[in-house]
């Protein structure tokens, strides 16, 4: 039995989930371990990640080249026939203007539409094609009278013109209800940031006059070259909106003026839980401003200021803010910030009484070998290194530590920052009207002039693309950390994919390779399961899909299952980080007769035995 049934996709989506539910419910006792109702419900919810969701029509990741009306006839018909359409997934395909117009026509009657997952939708398209395509889709949503809650256009690289393509939609009644706006890696630039900010402010103004003020909760716009001016414009919008819970704006070339503007705006969003500004340039001025903002954010759980050059004085200011409040803090990242021993100790002391803290990242700073030892000893003295609540503490003492700084570096760098700000203003004027390629080159040149983190070895991506035992061993003693840095552990599917790639090189007869694999997956999964937003059941669901034990609507190609995969799973389920409530789900599927697992012999038997033993203990 599988999740996909014959028939049109709409029926497959709905019938598939019911078939699965029937099977799970009938299997609760015959599998030997009764499965609690809440576990079943959680698994069903997690199947949203694989396309098995009522109200959702998904073409995610199918790689279709949709050029004209004929190429989307099937999609148009399915949209037309889908009653109660609430979510449409088009990501991972490439859509031309004529195709977008045809899809838009079908959407004109879909007034229940809430979620538009339209990321990575224009690969290979000319930039001039994107605004009219977005205009058509946006006009259809407005004509239908839909009220959106999620709009995801990430990874479309549409530049400022693309923002103009959604400008009218963002100002309309269809976005009065918007809760999540995701525009990661779209190349908006300063101009696009200003257009976006103005649209959001007008939407808030109009929706407030209508009695239903825009209450945006999640804003994602990493890798967009927003720089100071684009960021400052968005900060005005954030301050006006006041309901943000997550802000992700890494890698945007923001210096202290932009950081200061954001800090001021964040104080007006008291429910903020996650603030990710990784790989921008704070310096002391920006860090001081952000430290003041943190004193107003008692709900904050995750602070990511890694690669932000907060420097010792900035780190001390942040430490003071942390020590004075932030009772819900779970993660603090101040890596690669030129922090010295004294400042790092201040940070460690600031978090020692945070009961919910799960992760402190101080890697790649300027402690020197003696400073690293002092910090390690201090944290052990505070029972932090071995504390069950502080599950991950990154303090790497050798190549990733940049050594003790010279005394006069800070003064020189401050002068350079002022010069950089003047140069940026000149550069922005000179760039107007130039081609996108020239903008990209200038952005990279500016990036090189600012302090950045220690370089990540390129072998990590090579290993994850084409795994081999030799490549894993060559990553050295810090392989676990390097893999963690490469994998997005907030994404259950990406984590499952990385897990299986690492596990594929497992060799029972080679202790060096075996230990390297197990250490790396321990680091990866403990990081994932202790990340606030990570969904364990979604990880298990993705794992089962990739192993070919569940079929998904997204046409995911299963991996070739090898004994190493099962050995790695058997090891993982025995660890403290692995949620025991997910063991019953794994056992239910691993105990079934499956050709996929037949070739794994002893590894399969060992896994089944371990799952049975753990299940009987829980």
Coordinates of C-alpha atoms in Angstrom, one line a residue:
X1 CA 0.0 0.0 0.0
X2 CA 1.3 3.5 -0.8
X3 CA 0.3 7.1 -0.4
X4 CA -0.3 7.7 -4.1
X5 CA -3.5 6.3 -5.5
X6 CA -4.5 6.3 -9.2
X7 CA -6.6 9.1 -10.5
X8 CA -6.2 12.8 -10.9
X9 CA -3.8 14.7 -8.6
X10 CA -6.6 16.4 -6.7
X11 CA -8.1 13.0 -5.7
X12 CA -4.6 11.6 -5.0
X13 CA -3.8 14.3 -2.6
X14 CA -7.0 13.7 -0.5
X15 CA -7.5 10.0 -0.9
X16 CA -3.8 9.3 -0.3
X17 CA -3.9 10.8 3.2
X18 CA -7.1 8.9 4.1
X19 CA -5.6 5.6 2.9
X20 CA -2.6 6.2 5.0
X21 CA -4.7 7.1 8.0
X22 CA -6.7 3.9 7.6
X23 CA -3.5 1.9 7.4
X24 CA -1.9 3.5 10.5
X25 CA -5.0 3.2 12.6
X26 CA -5.4 -0.5 11.6
X27 CA -1.7 -1.1 12.3
X28 CA -1.6 0.5 15.8
X29 CA -1.8 -2.8 17.6
X30 CA -0.6 -5.4 15.1
X31 CA 2.8 -3.7 14.9
X32 CA 3.3 -4.6 18.6
X33 CA 3.5 -1.0 19.9
X34 CA 0.3 1.0 20.2
X35 CA 0.7 4.3 18.5
X36 CA -0.8 7.3 20.4
X37 CA -3.4 9.4 18.7
X38 CA -1.2 12.5 19.0
X39 CA 1.6 10.7 17.2
X40 CA -0.7 9.8 14.3
X41 CA -1.9 13.4 14.1
X42 CA 1.6 14.7 14.1
X43 CA 2.6 12.3 11.3
X44 CA -0.4 13.3 9.3
X45 CA 0.5 17.0 9.8
X46 CA 4.1 16.3 8.8
X47 CA 2.9 14.8 5.5
X48 CA 2.2 18.4 4.4
X49 CA 5.9 18.4 3.6
X50 CA 5.4 15.7 1.0
X51 CA 2.4 17.1 -0.7
X52 CA -0.3 15.1 1.2
X53 CA -2.4 18.0 2.4
X54 CA -6.1 18.8 2.0
X55 CA -6.6 22.1 0.2
X56 CA -3.1 22.0 -1.4
X57 CA -2.2 21.4 -5.0
X58 CA 1.5 20.8 -5.5
X59 CA 3.8 20.7 -8.5
X60 CA 6.8 21.3 -6.3
X61 CA 10.2 20.3 -7.7
X62 CA 8.9 18.7 -10.9
X63 CA 11.2 20.7 -13.1
X64 CA 8.6 21.4 -15.7
X65 CA 9.3 23.9 -18.5
X66 CA 6.1 25.8 -18.8
X67 CA 6.4 28.2 -21.7
X68 CA 2.9 28.7 -23.1
X69 CA -0.8 27.9 -22.5
X70 CA -0.6 24.4 -24.0
X71 CA 2.2 23.4 -21.7
X72 CA 0.0 24.2 -18.6
X73 CA -3.3 22.7 -19.9
X74 CA -3.2 19.9 -17.3
X75 CA -2.3 22.3 -14.5
X76 CA -5.0 24.8 -15.5
X77 CA -7.6 22.0 -15.5
X78 CA -6.6 20.7 -12.1
X79 CA -6.7 24.2 -10.6
X80 CA -10.1 24.8 -12.2
X81 CA -11.5 21.5 -10.9
X82 CA -10.0 21.8 -7.4
X83 CA -12.7 22.9 -5.0
X84 CA -11.5 24.7 -1.9
X85 CA -8.0 25.4 -3.2
X86 CA -6.1 27.0 -0.3
X87 CA -2.4 26.5 -1.3
X88 CA -0.7 26.3 -4.7
X89 CA 2.9 25.1 -5.0
X90 CA 4.7 26.0 -8.2
X91 CA 8.3 26.1 -6.9
X92 CA 11.0 24.2 -8.7
X93 CA 9.5 24.7 -12.2
X94 CA 10.1 27.5 -14.8
X95 CA 7.1 29.6 -15.8
X96 CA 7.0 31.9 -18.9
X97 CA 4.7 34.8 -19.4
X98 CA 2.0 33.0 -21.4
X99 CA 2.0 30.1 -19.1
X100 CA 1.6 32.4 -16.1
X101 CA -1.3 34.1 -17.8
X102 CA -3.1 30.8 -18.3
X103 CA -2.5 29.7 -14.7
X104 CA -3.7 33.1 -13.6
X105 CA -7.0 32.8 -15.5
X106 CA -7.7 29.5 -13.6
X107 CA -7.0 31.3 -10.3
X108 CA -9.5 34.0 -10.9
X109 CA -12.3 32.0 -9.2
X110 CA -10.2 30.7 -6.3
X111 CA -11.3 33.0 -3.5
X112 CA -10.2 30.5 -0.8
X113 CA -6.5 30.7 -1.8
X114 CA -4.3 31.5 1.2
X115 CA -0.8 30.3 0.5
X116 CA 1.3 30.9 -2.7
X117 CA 4.5 28.9 -2.7
X118 CA 6.1 30.4 -5.8
X119 CA 9.8 30.2 -5.1
X120 CA 12.4 29.2 -7.7
X121 CA 9.9 29.7 -10.5
X122 CA 11.7 31.6 -13.2
X123 CA 15.0 29.7 -13.7
X124 CA 16.3 30.3 -17.2
X125 CA 13.9 33.2 -17.9
X126 CA 14.8 36.6 -19.1
X127 CA 14.4 39.2 -16.5
X128 CA 11.9 41.1 -18.6
X129 CA 9.6 38.1 -18.5
X130 CA 9.3 38.0 -14.7
X131 CA 7.3 41.3 -13.9
X132 CA 4.5 40.6 -16.4
X133 CA 4.2 37.0 -15.2
X134 CA 4.0 38.1 -11.5
X135 CA 1.5 40.9 -12.5
X136 CA -0.8 38.3 -14.1
X137 CA -0.7 36.0 -11.1
X138 CA -1.2 38.9 -8.7
X139 CA -4.1 40.3 -10.6
X140 CA -5.8 36.9 -10.6
X141 CA -5.4 36.6 -6.8
X142 CA -6.9 40.1 -6.4
X143 CA -9.7 39.5 -8.8
X144 CA -10.6 36.3 -7.0
X145 CA -10.9 38.2 -3.7
X146 CA -8.5 35.8 -2.0
X147 CA -7.0 36.7 1.3
X148 CA -3.4 35.5 1.5
X149 CA -1.5 34.4 4.6
X150 CA 1.7 33.2 2.9
X151 CA 3.6 34.6 -0.1
X152 CA 6.9 32.9 -0.9
X153 CA 8.8 34.2 -3.9
X154 CA 12.3 33.2 -2.7
X155 CA 15.2 32.2 -5.1
X156 CA 13.7 34.0 -8.1
X157 CA 16.5 36.6 -8.6
X158 CA 14.1 39.1 -10.1
X159 CA 15.8 42.3 -9.0
X160 CA 14.0 45.6 -8.4
X161 CA 11.7 45.1 -11.4
X162 CA 10.4 41.9 -9.9
X163 CA 9.4 43.8 -6.8
X164 CA 7.4 46.1 -9.1
X165 CA 5.7 43.0 -10.3
X166 CA 4.2 42.3 -6.9
X167 CA 3.8 45.9 -5.8
X168 CA 0.1 46.2 -6.7
X169 CA -0.7 42.8 -5.0
X170 CA 1.1 43.9 -1.8
X171 CA -0.9 47.0 -1.6
X172 CA -4.2 45.3 -2.2
X173 CA -6.9 43.8 0.2
X174 CA -5.6 40.4 -0.7
X175 CA -2.5 41.1 1.5
X176 CA -4.3 42.7 4.4
X177 CA -4.2 39.2 6.0
X178 CA -0.5 38.4 5.1
X179 CA 1.4 36.7 7.9
X180 CA 4.5 35.4 6.1
X181 CA 6.5 37.2 3.3
X182 CA 9.5 35.3 2.0
X183 CA 11.7 36.9 -0.5
X184 CA 15.1 35.3 0.2
X185 CA 17.8 35.5 -2.5
X186 CA 15.8 37.7 -5.0
X187 CA 18.5 40.3 -5.7
X188 CA 16.1 43.2 -4.8
X189 CA 18.9 45.7 -4.2
X190 CA 18.4 49.1 -2.6
X191 CA 15.7 50.1 -5.1
X192 CA 13.7 47.0 -4.6
X193 CA 13.9 47.3 -0.8
X194 CA 12.5 50.8 -1.0
X195 CA 9.6 49.7 -3.2
X196 CA 8.9 46.8 -0.9
X197 CA 8.9 49.0 2.2
X198 CA 6.6 51.6 0.6
X199 CA 4.2 48.8 -0.4
X200 CA 4.1 47.3 3.1
X201 CA 3.5 50.7 4.7
X202 CA 0.6 51.5 2.4
X203 CA -0.9 48.1 2.9
X204 CA -0.7 48.7 6.7
X205 CA -2.2 52.1 6.3
X206 CA -5.1 50.9 4.2
X207 CA -5.8 47.8 6.2
X208 CA -5.8 49.8 9.4
X209 CA -8.3 52.2 8.0
X210 CA -10.4 49.1 7.1
X211 CA -10.2 47.9 10.7
X212 CA -8.0 44.9 10.0
X213 CA -4.4 46.1 10.2
X214 CA -1.7 44.1 8.5
X215 CA -0.2 41.8 11.1
X216 CA 2.9 40.4 9.4
X217 CA 4.7 37.8 11.5
X218 CA 7.5 36.4 9.4
X219 CA 9.8 38.4 7.1
X220 CA 12.6 36.7 5.1
X221 CA 14.9 38.6 2.8
X222 CA 18.4 37.3 3.0
X223 CA 21.0 37.7 0.2
X224 CA 19.3 40.7 -1.4
X225 CA 22.0 43.4 -1.4
X226 CA 19.7 45.8 0.5
X227 CA 22.6 47.6 2.1
X228 CA 21.9 50.6 4.4
X229 CA 19.3 52.5 2.5
X230 CA 17.2 49.6 1.6
X231 CA 17.3 48.3 5.1
X232 CA 16.5 51.7 6.6
X233 CA 13.4 51.9 4.4
X234 CA 12.3 48.5 5.5
X235 CA 12.9 49.4 9.1
X236 CA 10.3 52.1 8.9
X237 CA 7.8 49.5 7.7
X238 CA 8.7 47.1 10.5
X239 CA 8.3 49.9 13.1
X240 CA 4.9 50.7 11.7
X241 CA 3.7 47.1 11.5
X242 CA 4.8 46.1 15.0
X243 CA 3.7 42.4 14.9
X244 CA 6.9 40.7 13.6
X245 CA 7.9 37.4 15.2
X246 CA 10.7 36.4 12.9
X247 CA 13.1 38.6 10.9
X248 CA 15.7 36.9 8.6
X249 CA 18.0 39.3 6.7
X250 CA 21.5 37.7 6.5
X251 CA 24.1 38.6 3.9
X252 CA 22.7 42.0 2.8
X253 CA 25.8 44.3 3.0
X254 CA 24.3 46.2 6.0
X255 CA 26.7 48.4 8.0
X256 CA 26.1 50.2 11.3
X257 CA 23.6 52.8 9.9
X258 CA 21.3 50.1 8.6
X259 CA 21.8 48.0 11.7
X260 CA 20.9 51.0 13.9
X261 CA 17.7 51.6 12.0
X262 CA 16.7 47.9 12.3
X263 CA 17.5 48.0 16.1
X264 CA 15.1 51.0 16.5
X265 CA 12.4 49.2 14.6
X266 CA 12.7 45.9 16.5
X267 CA 11.9 47.7 19.7
X268 CA 8.4 48.2 18.4
X269 CA 7.9 44.5 17.7
X270 CA 7.7 43.1 21.3
X271 CA 6.7 39.6 20.1
X272 CA 9.9 39.0 18.1
X273 CA 11.2 35.5 18.6
X274 CA 13.9 35.1 15.9
X275 CA 16.4 37.7 14.7
X276 CA 18.9 36.6 12.1
X277 CA 21.3 39.2 10.7
X278 CA 24.2 36.8 10.0
X279 CA 27.0 38.1 7.8
X280 CA 26.4 41.8 8.0
X281 CA 28.8 44.4 9.5
X282 CA 27.7 45.8 12.9
X283 CA 30.9 47.2 14.3
X284 CA 30.6 48.6 17.8
X285 CA 28.1 51.3 16.8
X286 CA 25.6 48.8 15.4
X287 CA 26.2 46.3 18.3
X288 CA 25.5 49.0 20.9
X289 CA 22.2 49.9 19.1
X290 CA 21.2 46.3 18.8
X291 CA 22.0 45.7 22.5
X292 CA 19.6 48.5 23.5
X293 CA 16.9 46.9 21.3
X294 CA 17.4 43.5 22.9
X295 CA 16.5 45.0 26.3
X296 CA 12.9 45.5 24.9
X297 CA 12.5 42.0 23.4
X298 CA 11.6 39.7 26.2
X299 CA 10.2 37.1 23.8
X300 CA 13.4 36.6 21.8
X301 CA 14.5 33.0 21.5
X302 CA 17.1 33.0 18.7
X303 CA 19.7 35.7 18.1
X304 CA 22.0 35.1 15.1
X305 CA 24.7 37.9 14.9
X306 CA 27.4 35.5 13.6
X307 CA 29.9 37.0 11.1
X308 CA 28.7 40.5 12.1
X309 CA 32.0 41.9 13.5
X310 CA 30.5 43.0 16.8
X311 CA 34.0 43.3 18.3
X312 CA 34.8 43.1 22.0
X313 CA 32.9 46.3 23.1
X314 CA 29.8 45.3 21.1
X315 CA 29.9 41.7 22.5
X316 CA 30.0 43.1 26.1
X317 CA 27.1 45.4 25.4
X318 CA 25.1 42.4 24.0
X319 CA 26.1 40.3 27.0
X320 CA 24.8 43.0 29.3
X321 CA 21.5 43.0 27.6
X322 CA 21.3 39.2 27.7
X323 CA 22.2 39.1 31.4
X324 CA 19.5 41.7 32.3
X325 CA 16.6 39.9 30.6
X326 CA 15.7 37.6 27.6
X327 CA 14.3 34.7 29.7
X328 CA 13.2 32.7 26.7
X329 CA 16.6 32.8 24.9
X330 CA 17.5 29.4 23.3
X331 CA 20.2 30.3 20.8
X332 CA 22.9 32.9 20.7
X333 CA 25.4 33.1 17.8
X334 CA 28.3 35.6 18.1
X335 CA 30.8 33.6 15.9
X336 CA 33.4 35.3 13.8
X337 CA 33.1 38.7 15.4
X338 CA 36.7 39.5 16.5
X339 CA 35.6 38.9 20.1
X340 CA 38.5 38.7 22.6
X341 CA 38.9 36.6 25.7
X342 CA 37.4 39.1 28.1
X343 CA 34.3 39.8 26.0
X344 CA 33.8 36.0 25.4
X345 CA 33.9 35.4 29.1
X346 CA 31.3 38.2 29.6
X347 CA 29.0 36.5 27.1
X348 CA 29.4 33.1 28.8
X349 CA 28.6 34.6 32.2
X350 CA 25.6 36.4 30.7
X351 CA 23.9 33.1 29.5
X352 CA 24.8 30.9 32.4
X353 CA 21.4 31.2 34.1
X354 CA 19.3 31.0 30.9
X355 CA 17.2 27.9 31.6
X356 CA 16.1 27.4 28.1
X357 CA 19.4 28.0 26.4
X358 CA 20.3 25.2 23.9
X359 CA 23.1 26.7 21.7
X360 CA 25.9 29.2 22.2
X361 CA 28.2 29.8 19.2
X362 CA 31.4 31.6 19.9
X363 CA 33.5 29.9 17.1
X364 CA 36.1 31.8 15.1
X365 CA 36.8 34.7 17.3
X366 CA 40.0 36.3 18.5
X367 CA 40.7 34.5 21.8
X368 CA 44.0 33.0 21.1
X369 CA 44.9 29.5 22.3
X370 CA 45.2 30.5 26.0
X371 CA 41.9 32.5 25.7
X372 CA 40.1 29.4 24.3
X373 CA 41.4 27.3 27.2
X374 CA 40.3 30.0 29.7
X375 CA 36.9 30.1 28.2
X376 CA 36.5 26.4 28.1
X377 CA 37.5 26.1 31.8
X378 CA 35.2 28.9 32.8
X379 CA 32.2 27.3 31.1
X380 CA 33.0 23.9 32.6
X381 CA 33.2 25.7 35.9
X382 CA 29.7 27.0 35.3
X383 CA 28.5 23.5 34.4
X384 CA 27.7 24.7 30.9
X385 CA 29.8 22.4 28.7
X386 CA 28.1 19.3 30.1
X387 CA 24.7 20.7 30.9
X388 CA 21.8 18.8 29.4
X389 CA 20.1 22.0 28.5
X390 CA 23.1 23.4 26.6
X391 CA 23.3 20.7 24.0
X392 CA 25.6 22.4 21.5
X393 CA 28.4 24.8 22.3
X394 CA 30.8 25.6 19.5
X395 CA 34.2 26.8 20.6
X396 CA 36.9 25.7 18.2
X397 CA 40.3 26.3 19.5
X398 CA 42.7 26.1 16.6
X399 CA 42.4 27.1 12.9
X400 CA 39.0 28.7 13.2
X401 CA 40.2 31.0 16.0
X402 CA 41.8 34.1 14.5
X403 CA 44.3 34.7 17.3
X404 CA 44.7 37.7 19.6
X405 CA 44.1 41.0 17.9
X406 CA 46.6 43.9 17.9
X407 CA 45.7 46.7 20.2
X408 CA 45.3 49.4 17.6
X409 CA 43.2 47.4 15.0
X410 CA 39.9 48.7 16.3
X411 CA 40.7 52.4 15.8
X412 CA 42.0 51.8 12.3
X413 CA 38.9 49.7 11.4
X414 CA 36.6 52.4 12.7
X415 CA 38.2 54.9 10.4
X416 CA 37.9 52.5 7.5
X417 CA 34.2 52.0 8.3
X418 CA 33.6 55.8 8.0
X419 CA 35.5 55.8 4.7
X420 CA 33.5 52.9 3.5
X421 CA 30.2 54.6 4.2
X422 CA 31.3 57.6 2.1
X423 CA 32.4 55.4 -0.7
X424 CA 29.1 53.5 -0.6
X425 CA 27.1 56.8 -1.2
X426 CA 29.3 57.6 -4.2
X427 CA 29.1 54.0 -5.5
X428 CA 25.2 54.0 -5.3
X429 CA 25.0 57.1 -7.5
X430 CA 27.4 55.8 -10.0
X431 CA 25.6 52.4 -10.2
X432 CA 22.3 53.9 -11.3
X433 CA 21.4 52.8 -14.8
X434 CA 24.2 50.2 -15.1
X435 CA 23.7 46.5 -16.0
X436 CA 23.0 43.9 -13.3
X437 CA 26.3 42.2 -13.9
X438 CA 28.1 45.4 -13.0
X439 CA 26.0 45.7 -9.8
X440 CA 27.0 42.2 -8.8
X441 CA 30.7 42.9 -9.4
X442 CA 30.5 46.1 -7.3
X443 CA 28.6 44.2 -4.5
X444 CA 31.3 41.6 -4.4
X445 CA 34.1 44.2 -4.4
X446 CA 32.4 46.0 -1.4
X447 CA 32.0 42.7 0.3
X448 CA 35.7 41.9 0.0
X449 CA 36.6 45.2 1.7
X450 CA 34.7 44.3 4.9
X451 CA 35.8 41.8 7.5
X452 CA 34.3 38.3 6.9
X453 CA 34.4 35.0 8.6
X454 CA 37.2 32.4 8.2
X455 CA 36.7 30.6 4.9
X456 CA 34.9 27.3 4.9
X457 CA 36.7 24.5 3.2
X458 CA 35.2 23.7 -0.2
X459 CA 35.5 20.0 0.4
X460 CA 32.3 19.9 2.4
X461 CA 30.1 20.7 -0.5
X462 CA 32.1 18.3 -2.6
X463 CA 31.5 15.5 -0.1
X464 CA 27.8 16.2 0.2
X465 CA 27.4 16.2 -3.6
X466 CA 29.5 13.1 -4.2
X467 CA 30.0 11.3 -0.9
X468 CA 32.9 9.0 -0.4
X469 CA 34.7 7.6 2.8
X470 CA 38.0 9.2 1.7
X471 CA 36.4 12.7 1.3
X472 CA 34.7 12.4 4.7
X473 CA 38.0 11.5 6.4
X474 CA 39.9 14.3 4.6
X475 CA 37.5 16.9 6.2
X476 CA 39.6 16.3 9.4
X477 CA 38.7 16.4 13.0
X478 CA 36.2 19.3 12.6
X479 CA 34.2 17.5 9.9
X480 CA 31.1 17.5 12.1
X481 CA 31.1 21.2 12.6
X482 CA 31.8 21.9 8.9
X483 CA 28.9 19.7 7.8
X484 CA 26.6 21.5 10.3
X485 CA 27.6 24.8 8.8
X486 CA 26.8 23.6 5.3
X487 CA 23.4 22.0 6.0
X488 CA 20.3 24.0 6.8
X489 CA 19.2 22.1 9.9
X490 CA 16.0 24.1 10.1
X491 CA 14.8 22.3 7.0
X492 CA 13.7 18.7 7.8
X493 CA 14.0 17.5 4.2
X494 CA 17.5 18.9 3.6
X495 CA 18.6 17.4 7.0
X496 CA 17.2 14.0 5.9
X497 CA 19.0 14.2 2.6
X498 CA 22.3 15.1 4.2
X499 CA 21.9 12.4 6.8
X500 CA 21.5 9.7 4.1
X501 CA 24.4 11.0 2.1
X502 CA 26.7 10.9 5.2
X503 CA 25.3 7.4 6.2
X504 CA 25.9 6.1 2.7
X505 CA 29.7 5.9 3.2
X506 CA 29.4 3.9 6.5
X507 CA 31.7 0.9 6.7
X508 CA 31.2 -1.6 9.5
X509 CA 34.7 -3.1 9.0
X510 CA 36.6 0.3 8.9
X511 CA 36.5 1.9 12.4
X512 CA 37.9 5.2 11.2
X513 CA 35.1 5.7 8.6
X514 CA 32.5 4.2 10.9
X515 CA 33.3 6.6 13.8
X516 CA 33.6 9.6 11.4
X517 CA 30.1 8.8 10.0
X518 CA 28.5 8.4 13.4
X519 CA 30.2 11.4 14.9
X520 CA 29.0 13.6 12.0
X521 CA 25.4 12.4 12.0
X522 CA 25.3 12.9 15.8
X523 CA 26.4 16.5 15.4
X524 CA 24.0 17.1 12.5
X525 CA 20.9 15.5 14.2
X526 CA 21.5 16.9 17.6
X527 CA 21.8 20.4 16.0
X528 CA 18.6 19.8 14.1
X529 CA 16.5 18.3 16.9
X530 CA 17.5 21.1 19.3
X531 CA 16.7 23.8 16.8
X532 CA 13.5 25.6 17.8
X533 CA 11.7 25.5 14.5
X534 CA 12.8 21.9 13.5
X535 CA 9.9 19.4 13.2
X536 CA 11.1 15.9 14.1
X537 CA 8.1 14.2 12.6
X538 CA 8.7 16.0 9.3
X539 CA 12.2 14.7 9.3
X540 CA 11.0 11.1 9.8
X541 CA 8.5 11.5 7.1
X542 CA 11.1 12.9 4.7
X543 CA 13.4 10.0 5.6
X544 CA 10.7 7.4 4.8
X545 CA 10.1 9.1 1.4
X546 CA 13.8 9.2 0.5
X547 CA 14.1 5.5 1.5
X548 CA 11.2 4.6 -0.8
X549 CA 9.0 3.4 2.0
X550 CA 6.4 6.2 1.3
X551 CA 5.6 7.7 -2.0
X552 CA 5.0 11.4 -2.2
X553 CA 3.1 13.6 -4.7
X554 CA 6.3 15.5 -5.4
X555 CA 7.8 12.6 -7.4
X556 CA 10.8 12.4 -5.1
X557 CA 13.3 9.9 -6.4
X558 CA 14.3 7.5 -3.6
X559 CA 17.9 6.8 -2.8
X560 CA 19.6 3.4 -3.4
X561 CA 19.3 2.0 0.1
X562 CA 22.5 0.5 1.5
X563 CA 23.2 -1.1 4.9
X564 CA 25.0 2.1 6.1
X565 CA 21.6 3.9 6.0
X566 CA 20.1 1.4 8.4
X567 CA 23.1 1.3 10.6
X568 CA 23.1 5.1 10.9
X569 CA 19.3 5.1 11.8
X570 CA 19.9 2.3 14.3
X571 CA 22.6 4.4 16.0
X572 CA 20.6 7.6 15.9
X573 CA 17.4 6.2 17.5
X574 CA 19.5 5.1 20.5
X575 CA 20.7 8.7 21.2
X576 CA 19.2 11.1 23.7
X577 CA 18.6 13.7 21.0
X578 CA 16.2 11.5 19.0
X579 CA 12.6 11.9 20.1
X580 CA 11.2 8.6 21.3
X581 CA 7.7 9.5 20.1
X582 CA 9.1 9.1 16.5
X583 CA 10.4 5.6 17.1
X584 CA 6.9 4.1 16.8
X585 CA 6.5 5.6 13.4
X586 CA 9.8 4.3 12.2
X587 CA 9.0 0.9 13.6
X588 CA 5.7 0.7 11.8
X589 CA 7.3 1.1 8.4
X590 CA 10.6 -0.7 9.0
X591 CA 8.7 -3.8 10.2
X592 CA 6.8 -4.1 6.9
X593 CA 7.9 -6.5 4.2
X594 CA 9.8 -4.3 1.7
X595 CA 12.0 -5.1 -1.3
X596 CA 13.8 -1.8 -0.6
X597 CA 15.2 -3.2 2.7
X598 CA 15.8 -6.9 1.6
X599 CA 19.3 -6.3 0.4
X600 CA 20.4 -4.9 3.8
X601 CA 20.3 -8.2 5.7
X602 CA 21.9 -7.9 9.1
X603 CA 21.5 -4.1 9.2
X604 CA 17.8 -4.4 8.7
X605 CA 17.5 -7.1 11.4
X606 CA 19.5 -5.0 13.9
X607 CA 17.5 -1.9 13.2
X608 CA 14.2 -3.7 13.7
X609 CA 15.4 -5.3 16.9
X610 CA 16.5 -1.9 18.3
X611 CA 13.2 -0.2 17.3
X612 CA 11.3 -3.1 19.0
X613 CA 13.4 -2.8 22.2
X614 CA 13.1 1.0 22.4
X615 CA 9.4 0.9 21.6
X616 CA 8.7 -1.6 24.4
X617 CA 10.6 0.6 26.9
X618 CA 8.6 3.8 26.1

